[in-house]
Amino acid sequence: MARFYVDISSSNSRPQDPTTLFNDMVSRIRGILKPYQIDFELCDWWSSYRIKQQLATRFSDPKCCVFLVGDAIHTHSPKAGQGMNASIQDAWNLGWKLATCIKGRGYPALLTSYETERRPVAQRLLSFDKKMLGCFRSFCKEESNGVEKEKDLEETIKEEHSSASGIEVVYRGLGFESILEAPEAAPCIRLGYRIGDFNVIRHADGYVHSLHHILPANGKWRAIVFPGDITQKEPKRRLRHVGSALSQDDPDELPFLPNSLTMGVIAQCEAILIHASSRDEVKPLDLPVVFRHGANLWDGIMIECLRMILVLLILTYTFRYMRSWVSLRLRAV
C-alpha cells in the first residue's frame, strides 16, 4: 500500500464536489511523478483537510484553575509527525506540577511555569511545521527540481533534529536563569536542558549504571552533587557543607537556591552523590548520611566513569517521556 499527501491549494475557496476533488488529486500525483507513470485499481481511502497553524493566546486561566493541552493550544499539519509527541509532553509537564502542588511539595506559582515552558516549544513546533510544509509543497510542483528540494528538506530536518526527537526542549520557567554565575565552568551542562546520559559506578559494589537509569520517574526532586575528587581537602569540605544543608532543609544553608524553591522541596529531595575519586581511597561511611538511601542504603553514592573536577549541584524533576533539568553553580563558602 502506498500513501500520498498532495497539496491541492487553489485560489478558488469554494469547496469542490468529491468526484472532482478526487480526480484533481490523482492528476496532481501523476504530474508530480512525471516522467514516471502511476495507476491503481483501488483507492482504499482518501480524505481532504485544511491545514491551520494556530497557537492559543493563553494556556490557562489567570487563576491557574483551568488548563489547556495538546491540540487545544497548538494545531498544525501532520508533516513533521510531532502532534502526539508535543501533546504528551504538554500533559506530562502539567501533570507533575499539579501532583507536586496537590501533595504540598511545591509552591502554587509553579503552575504558571507550565505556559512559560511549553509556549516556546509550541512556537518552535509551528515554525518547524511551516518549514516542513513548505518543503512538501515544493515537491508538489510539477516543475520543481527534485534534487534541490530533497536538499532543502534534509537541511530543515537537520536544523530541527534535536527538538523534533524530543531531547532538546529548553525549560527556563522556574526562575533559575540568574543562578548560574559561570556557565563556562560547566560547558557540558546547559541550563534548562536535559542532562546527558553517562555511566556511573555504584560505590558500594562497583556495579555500572547509566545516569538516567538511576533517576526513575517516581515523582521525586533530586539533588545531584558533583564534588570532583573528594580525597582533596577543599572538595571534601564543600561536600560536607552541601550534605549538611540538604539534611537540614534550612533555606539559610542553601543560598544558591531561590527562596520559593526551599518551600518543602528540599525536604522531599533525594540526594545523589557522583564523585570522581577511587573506591579504594574513600570509605562510604565517611560520606554524608543524606546520600545513603535506596534498597541497600547505597544507591545514592556513585563514582564517575570520567573524572570531573567541578563542584555542581543539579536540582531536577525527572519524568519518563522527557526529563527537564536545571543546573546550578555551587557557591564557594
Tab-separated table of C-alpha atoms in Angstrom:
chain	number	residue	atom	x	y	z
A	1	MET	CA	0.000	0.000	0.000
A	2	ALA	CA	1.256	3.471	-0.859
A	3	ARG	CA	0.139	6.721	0.758
A	4	PHE	CA	0.320	10.131	-0.902
A	5	TYR	CA	-0.037	13.609	0.570
A	6	VAL	CA	-0.900	16.092	-2.157
A	7	ASP	CA	-1.198	19.850	-1.965
A	8	ILE	CA	-4.314	20.902	-3.857
A	9	SER	CA	-4.266	24.573	-2.879
A	10	SER	CA	-6.340	26.706	-5.207
A	11	SER	CA	-7.354	30.312	-5.490
A	12	ASN	CA	-10.910	29.024	-5.621
A	13	SER	CA	-12.036	28.861	-1.998
A	14	ARG	CA	-15.344	27.202	-2.850
A	15	PRO	CA	-15.487	23.515	-1.844
A	16	GLN	CA	-15.320	21.028	-4.694
A	17	ASP	CA	-17.552	18.001	-5.057
A	18	PRO	CA	-15.851	14.702	-4.031
A	19	THR	CA	-15.506	13.329	-7.578
A	20	THR	CA	-13.853	16.472	-8.913
A	21	LEU	CA	-11.590	16.694	-5.874
A	22	PHE	CA	-10.509	13.058	-6.199
A	23	ASN	CA	-9.763	13.416	-9.912
A	24	ASP	CA	-7.794	16.601	-9.234
A	25	MET	CA	-5.755	14.777	-6.600
A	26	VAL	CA	-4.924	11.873	-8.927
A	27	SER	CA	-3.998	14.282	-11.709
A	28	ARG	CA	-1.615	16.148	-9.395
A	29	ILE	CA	0.061	12.902	-8.319
A	30	ARG	CA	0.639	11.837	-11.920
A	31	GLY	CA	2.010	15.257	-12.809
A	32	ILE	CA	4.445	15.224	-9.895
A	33	LEU	CA	5.783	11.766	-10.770
A	34	LYS	CA	6.445	12.507	-14.453
A	35	PRO	CA	8.137	11.055	-16.480
A	36	TYR	CA	7.126	8.006	-14.451
A	37	GLN	CA	3.590	6.683	-14.628
A	38	ILE	CA	1.301	5.570	-11.851
A	39	ASP	CA	-2.039	3.807	-11.903
A	40	PHE	CA	-4.110	1.851	-9.407
A	41	GLU	CA	-7.116	-0.432	-9.339
A	42	LEU	CA	-8.465	0.638	-5.972
A	43	CYS	CA	-8.121	3.669	-3.728
A	44	ASP	CA	-8.906	2.202	-0.324
A	45	TRP	CA	-9.317	5.539	1.442
A	46	TRP	CA	-8.845	9.226	0.814
A	47	SER	CA	-9.718	12.453	2.551
A	48	SER	CA	-9.072	16.169	2.345
A	49	TYR	CA	-8.392	18.610	5.138
A	50	ARG	CA	-7.454	22.236	5.590
A	51	ILE	CA	-4.207	22.991	7.373
A	52	LYS	CA	-4.446	25.508	10.194
A	53	GLN	CA	-1.377	26.624	12.113
A	54	GLN	CA	-2.681	28.210	15.268
A	55	LEU	CA	-1.421	28.922	18.777
A	56	ALA	CA	-3.666	29.716	21.735
A	57	THR	CA	-3.343	33.143	23.331
A	58	ARG	CA	-3.336	31.555	26.806
A	59	PHE	CA	-2.704	28.040	28.076
A	60	SER	CA	-4.658	28.534	31.312
A	61	ASP	CA	-6.989	30.938	33.067
A	62	PRO	CA	-5.406	33.696	35.213
A	63	LYS	CA	-6.023	31.762	38.444
A	64	CYS	CA	-4.488	28.555	37.067
A	65	CYS	CA	-7.662	26.563	37.666
A	66	VAL	CA	-8.300	25.520	34.044
A	67	PHE	CA	-5.532	24.333	31.722
A	68	LEU	CA	-5.377	23.502	28.017
A	69	VAL	CA	-3.002	20.969	26.459
A	70	GLY	CA	-2.274	19.387	23.098
A	71	ASP	CA	-4.383	20.278	20.079
A	72	ALA	CA	-6.392	22.691	22.220
A	73	ILE	CA	-3.420	25.079	22.258
A	74	HIS	CA	-1.486	24.307	19.066
A	75	THR	CA	-2.649	22.995	15.694
A	76	HIS	CA	-0.519	22.285	12.648
A	77	SER	CA	-0.085	19.913	9.743
A	78	PRO	CA	0.910	16.251	10.253
A	79	LYS	CA	4.018	16.650	8.087
A	80	ALA	CA	6.528	16.757	10.940
A	81	GLY	CA	4.853	13.964	12.898
A	82	GLN	CA	5.004	15.984	16.126
A	83	GLY	CA	1.352	16.294	17.150
A	84	MET	CA	1.163	13.413	19.623
A	85	ASN	CA	4.714	13.968	20.884
A	86	ALA	CA	4.078	17.606	21.749
A	87	SER	CA	0.703	16.825	23.319
A	88	ILE	CA	2.150	14.113	25.565
A	89	GLN	CA	4.894	16.484	26.673
A	90	ASP	CA	2.295	19.185	27.418
A	91	ALA	CA	0.317	16.792	29.593
A	92	TRP	CA	3.393	15.467	31.382
A	93	ASN	CA	4.771	18.939	32.074
A	94	LEU	CA	1.457	19.997	33.591
A	95	GLY	CA	0.769	16.677	35.307
A	96	TRP	CA	3.818	16.539	37.565
A	97	LYS	CA	3.353	20.171	38.558
A	98	LEU	CA	-0.271	19.581	39.530
A	99	ALA	CA	0.725	16.494	41.508
A	100	THR	CA	3.527	18.381	43.252
A	101	CYS	CA	1.232	21.225	44.318
A	102	ILE	CA	-1.646	18.948	45.352
A	103	LYS	CA	0.710	16.947	47.579
A	104	GLY	CA	2.088	20.122	49.130
A	105	ARG	CA	5.576	19.612	47.742
A	106	GLY	CA	5.666	22.746	45.641
A	107	TYR	CA	4.550	26.337	45.611
A	108	PRO	CA	1.393	27.373	43.651
A	109	ALA	CA	3.396	29.672	41.378
A	110	LEU	CA	4.906	26.507	39.933
A	111	LEU	CA	1.735	26.109	37.854
A	112	THR	CA	2.392	29.344	35.983
A	113	SER	CA	5.608	27.849	34.635
A	114	TYR	CA	3.547	25.427	32.524
A	115	GLU	CA	2.818	28.088	29.921
A	116	THR	CA	6.208	29.740	30.361
A	117	GLU	CA	7.920	26.482	29.458
A	118	ARG	CA	5.573	24.997	26.892
A	119	ARG	CA	4.723	28.095	24.817
A	120	PRO	CA	8.252	28.409	23.337
A	121	VAL	CA	8.099	24.709	22.470
A	122	ALA	CA	4.783	25.196	20.669
A	123	GLN	CA	6.113	28.242	18.820
A	124	ARG	CA	9.162	26.314	17.674
A	125	LEU	CA	6.931	23.432	16.609
A	126	LEU	CA	4.772	25.696	14.432
A	127	SER	CA	7.874	27.241	12.881
A	128	PHE	CA	9.245	23.777	12.102
A	129	ASP	CA	5.897	22.730	10.657
A	130	LYS	CA	5.804	25.740	8.337
A	131	LYS	CA	9.249	24.848	7.001
A	132	MET	CA	8.303	21.206	6.531
A	133	LEU	CA	5.053	22.138	4.837
A	134	GLY	CA	6.903	24.477	2.501
A	135	CYS	CA	9.291	21.683	1.527
A	136	PHE	CA	6.468	19.254	0.793
A	137	ARG	CA	4.545	21.851	-1.178
A	138	SER	CA	7.594	22.461	-3.339
A	139	PHE	CA	7.681	18.742	-4.124
A	140	CYS	CA	4.106	19.005	-5.351
A	141	LYS	CA	5.084	21.473	-8.061
A	142	GLU	CA	5.484	19.627	-11.325
A	143	GLU	CA	8.331	21.862	-12.463
A	144	SER	CA	10.294	21.578	-9.212
A	145	ASN	CA	13.895	20.366	-9.098
A	146	GLY	CA	13.719	17.173	-7.074
A	147	VAL	CA	17.398	17.133	-6.078
A	148	GLU	CA	17.336	20.687	-4.751
A	149	LYS	CA	14.087	20.104	-2.876
A	150	GLU	CA	15.480	16.987	-1.248
A	151	LYS	CA	18.427	19.037	-0.013
A	152	ASP	CA	16.068	21.678	1.386
A	153	LEU	CA	14.085	19.006	3.220
A	154	GLU	CA	17.252	17.386	4.562
A	155	GLU	CA	18.562	20.706	5.865
A	156	THR	CA	15.227	21.504	7.517
A	157	ILE	CA	15.179	18.170	9.322
A	158	LYS	CA	18.813	18.519	10.405
A	159	GLU	CA	18.153	22.002	11.748
A	160	GLU	CA	15.332	20.808	13.993
A	161	HIS	CA	16.508	17.253	14.636
A	162	SER	CA	17.152	17.733	18.346
A	163	SER	CA	13.788	19.331	19.104
A	164	ALA	CA	11.872	17.009	16.784
A	165	SER	CA	13.355	13.998	18.554
A	166	GLY	CA	12.135	15.413	21.865
A	167	ILE	CA	15.507	15.539	23.616
A	168	GLU	CA	16.383	19.214	23.388
A	169	VAL	CA	13.496	21.072	24.928
A	170	VAL	CA	14.687	24.069	26.939
A	171	TYR	CA	12.832	24.808	30.178
A	172	ARG	CA	13.573	28.069	31.926
A	173	GLY	CA	10.329	28.818	33.692
A	174	LEU	CA	11.250	28.064	37.299
A	175	GLY	CA	13.400	31.114	37.980
A	176	PHE	CA	16.842	29.503	37.817
A	177	GLU	CA	18.205	31.576	34.961
A	178	SER	CA	20.197	34.006	37.112
A	179	ILE	CA	21.738	31.402	39.388
A	180	LEU	CA	24.456	30.007	37.165
A	181	GLU	CA	27.159	32.639	37.506
A	182	ALA	CA	29.884	30.935	35.480
A	183	PRO	CA	28.407	28.701	32.750
A	184	GLU	CA	31.839	28.341	31.164
A	185	ALA	CA	32.860	26.301	34.225
A	186	ALA	CA	30.390	23.584	33.240
A	187	PRO	CA	30.302	23.510	29.428
A	188	CYS	CA	28.777	20.030	29.310
A	189	ILE	CA	25.793	21.028	31.471
A	190	ARG	CA	23.458	23.571	29.910
A	191	LEU	CA	20.970	25.480	31.992
A	192	GLY	CA	17.419	24.291	31.403
A	193	TYR	CA	18.369	21.434	29.056
A	194	ARG	CA	18.031	17.707	29.513
A	195	ILE	CA	21.193	16.365	31.099
A	196	GLY	CA	23.207	13.944	29.024
A	197	ASP	CA	23.409	10.294	29.948
A	198	PHE	CA	26.675	8.697	31.031
A	199	ASN	CA	27.795	5.670	33.012
A	200	VAL	CA	28.378	5.824	36.758
A	201	ILE	CA	29.718	3.203	39.167
A	202	ARG	CA	27.937	2.411	42.423
A	203	HIS	CA	30.495	2.987	45.140
A	204	ALA	CA	29.356	0.087	47.327
A	205	ASP	CA	29.730	-2.774	44.842
A	206	GLY	CA	31.268	-1.393	41.642
A	207	TYR	CA	28.123	-2.054	39.590
A	208	VAL	CA	27.859	0.155	36.489
A	209	HIS	CA	24.628	2.089	35.850
A	210	SER	CA	23.608	4.738	33.352
A	211	LEU	CA	22.778	8.054	34.983
A	212	HIS	CA	19.267	8.063	33.545
A	213	HIS	CA	18.675	4.549	34.893
A	214	ILE	CA	19.156	5.678	38.491
A	215	LEU	CA	16.641	8.502	38.021
A	216	PRO	CA	13.263	6.727	37.808
A	217	ALA	CA	10.049	8.649	37.224
A	218	ASN	CA	8.694	8.358	40.753
A	219	GLY	CA	7.708	11.966	41.396
A	220	LYS	CA	10.775	12.995	43.396
A	221	TRP	CA	13.000	16.016	43.142
A	222	ARG	CA	16.664	15.126	43.092
A	223	ALA	CA	19.820	16.970	44.055
A	224	ILE	CA	22.788	15.536	42.177
A	225	VAL	CA	26.104	16.656	43.639
A	226	PHE	CA	29.336	16.519	41.613
A	227	PRO	CA	32.114	17.302	44.128
A	228	GLY	CA	35.010	16.087	41.989
A	229	ASP	CA	37.888	14.341	43.756
A	230	ILE	CA	36.790	14.214	47.396
A	231	THR	CA	40.170	12.975	48.566
A	232	GLN	CA	41.227	16.602	48.193
A	233	LYS	CA	40.684	18.923	51.142
A	234	GLU	CA	38.567	21.659	49.532
A	235	PRO	CA	36.141	19.410	47.580
A	236	LYS	CA	35.713	17.304	50.715
A	237	ARG	CA	34.881	20.375	52.810
A	238	ARG	CA	32.346	21.607	50.252
A	239	LEU	CA	30.716	18.196	50.086
A	240	ARG	CA	30.233	18.160	53.853
A	241	HIS	CA	28.652	21.606	53.718
A	242	VAL	CA	26.233	20.618	50.945
A	243	GLY	CA	25.371	17.345	52.686
A	244	SER	CA	24.619	19.192	55.905
A	245	ALA	CA	22.484	21.776	54.106
A	246	LEU	CA	20.453	19.125	52.291
A	247	SER	CA	19.887	17.279	55.563
A	248	GLN	CA	18.613	20.329	57.436
A	249	ASP	CA	16.193	21.708	54.831
A	250	ASP	CA	17.282	25.153	56.012
A	251	PRO	CA	16.902	27.937	53.412
A	252	ASP	CA	19.719	29.862	55.077
A	253	GLU	CA	22.023	26.925	54.392
A	254	LEU	CA	21.072	26.849	50.709
A	255	PRO	CA	21.886	30.359	49.429
A	256	PHE	CA	22.292	29.058	45.888
A	257	LEU	CA	18.570	28.214	45.667
A	258	PRO	CA	15.721	30.738	45.257
A	259	ASN	CA	13.572	31.097	48.372
A	260	SER	CA	10.478	29.866	46.561
A	261	LEU	CA	12.132	26.512	45.904
A	262	THR	CA	13.003	25.783	49.516
A	263	MET	CA	9.319	25.524	50.471
A	264	GLY	CA	9.143	21.798	51.084
A	265	VAL	CA	11.218	20.849	48.064
A	266	ILE	CA	14.454	20.084	49.855
A	267	ALA	CA	12.593	18.042	52.475
A	268	GLN	CA	11.294	15.818	49.666
A	269	CYS	CA	14.576	15.835	47.764
A	270	GLU	CA	16.572	12.683	47.085
A	271	ALA	CA	20.285	13.463	47.202
A	272	ILE	CA	22.675	11.658	44.866
A	273	LEU	CA	26.450	11.940	45.024
A	274	ILE	CA	28.616	11.354	41.943
A	275	HIS	CA	32.269	11.840	42.857
A	276	ALA	CA	35.485	11.337	40.896
A	277	SER	CA	37.633	9.548	43.465
A	278	SER	CA	38.802	5.949	43.583
A	279	ARG	CA	36.692	3.427	45.507
A	280	ASP	CA	39.831	2.338	47.328
A	281	GLU	CA	40.560	5.849	48.595
A	282	VAL	CA	37.127	6.730	50.001
A	283	LYS	CA	35.097	4.857	52.608
A	284	PRO	CA	31.314	5.070	52.065
A	285	LEU	CA	30.695	5.540	55.791
A	286	ASP	CA	32.793	8.713	55.704
A	287	LEU	CA	30.346	10.356	53.285
A	288	PRO	CA	27.321	12.450	54.373
A	289	VAL	CA	24.347	10.407	55.571
A	290	VAL	CA	21.935	12.258	53.281
A	291	PHE	CA	23.292	10.289	50.311
A	292	ARG	CA	22.542	6.904	51.882
A	293	HIS	CA	19.173	5.687	50.638
A	294	GLY	CA	17.591	3.141	48.349
A	295	ALA	CA	17.070	-0.583	48.742
A	296	ASN	CA	20.586	-1.185	50.076
A	297	LEU	CA	21.221	2.310	51.512
A	298	TRP	CA	23.999	2.936	48.982
A	299	ASP	CA	22.029	3.752	45.825
A	300	GLY	CA	22.777	7.452	46.235
A	301	ILE	CA	26.585	7.206	46.117
A	302	MET	CA	28.126	6.852	42.673
A	303	ILE	CA	31.516	7.303	41.012
A	304	GLU	CA	32.025	8.951	37.639
A	305	CYS	CA	33.454	6.808	34.904
A	306	LEU	CA	35.046	10.006	33.585
A	307	ARG	CA	36.616	12.261	36.181
A	308	MET	CA	35.129	15.723	36.756
A	309	ILE	CA	36.657	18.404	38.953
A	310	LEU	CA	33.675	20.747	39.015
A	311	VAL	CA	31.538	21.305	42.072
A	312	LEU	CA	27.963	21.438	40.850
A	313	LEU	CA	24.523	20.927	42.236
A	314	ILE	CA	21.822	19.883	39.793
A	315	LEU	CA	18.276	20.149	41.037
A	316	THR	CA	15.844	18.368	38.781
A	317	TYR	CA	12.486	16.732	38.470
A	318	THR	CA	12.648	13.607	36.303
A	319	PHE	CA	9.911	12.021	34.271
A	320	ARG	CA	9.574	9.191	31.777
A	321	TYR	CA	8.928	10.788	28.388
A	322	MET	CA	11.073	13.839	28.877
A	323	ARG	CA	13.414	14.968	31.613
A	324	SER	CA	13.732	18.683	32.226
A	325	TRP	CA	16.906	19.712	34.003
A	326	VAL	CA	18.130	22.791	35.787
A	327	SER	CA	21.811	23.152	36.659
A	328	LEU	CA	23.096	25.321	39.476
A	329	ARG	CA	26.575	26.645	40.196
A	330	LEU	CA	27.521	25.852	43.796
A	331	ARG	CA	28.735	28.985	45.551
A	332	ALA	CA	32.110	28.645	47.250
A	333	VAL	CA	31.985	29.035	51.014
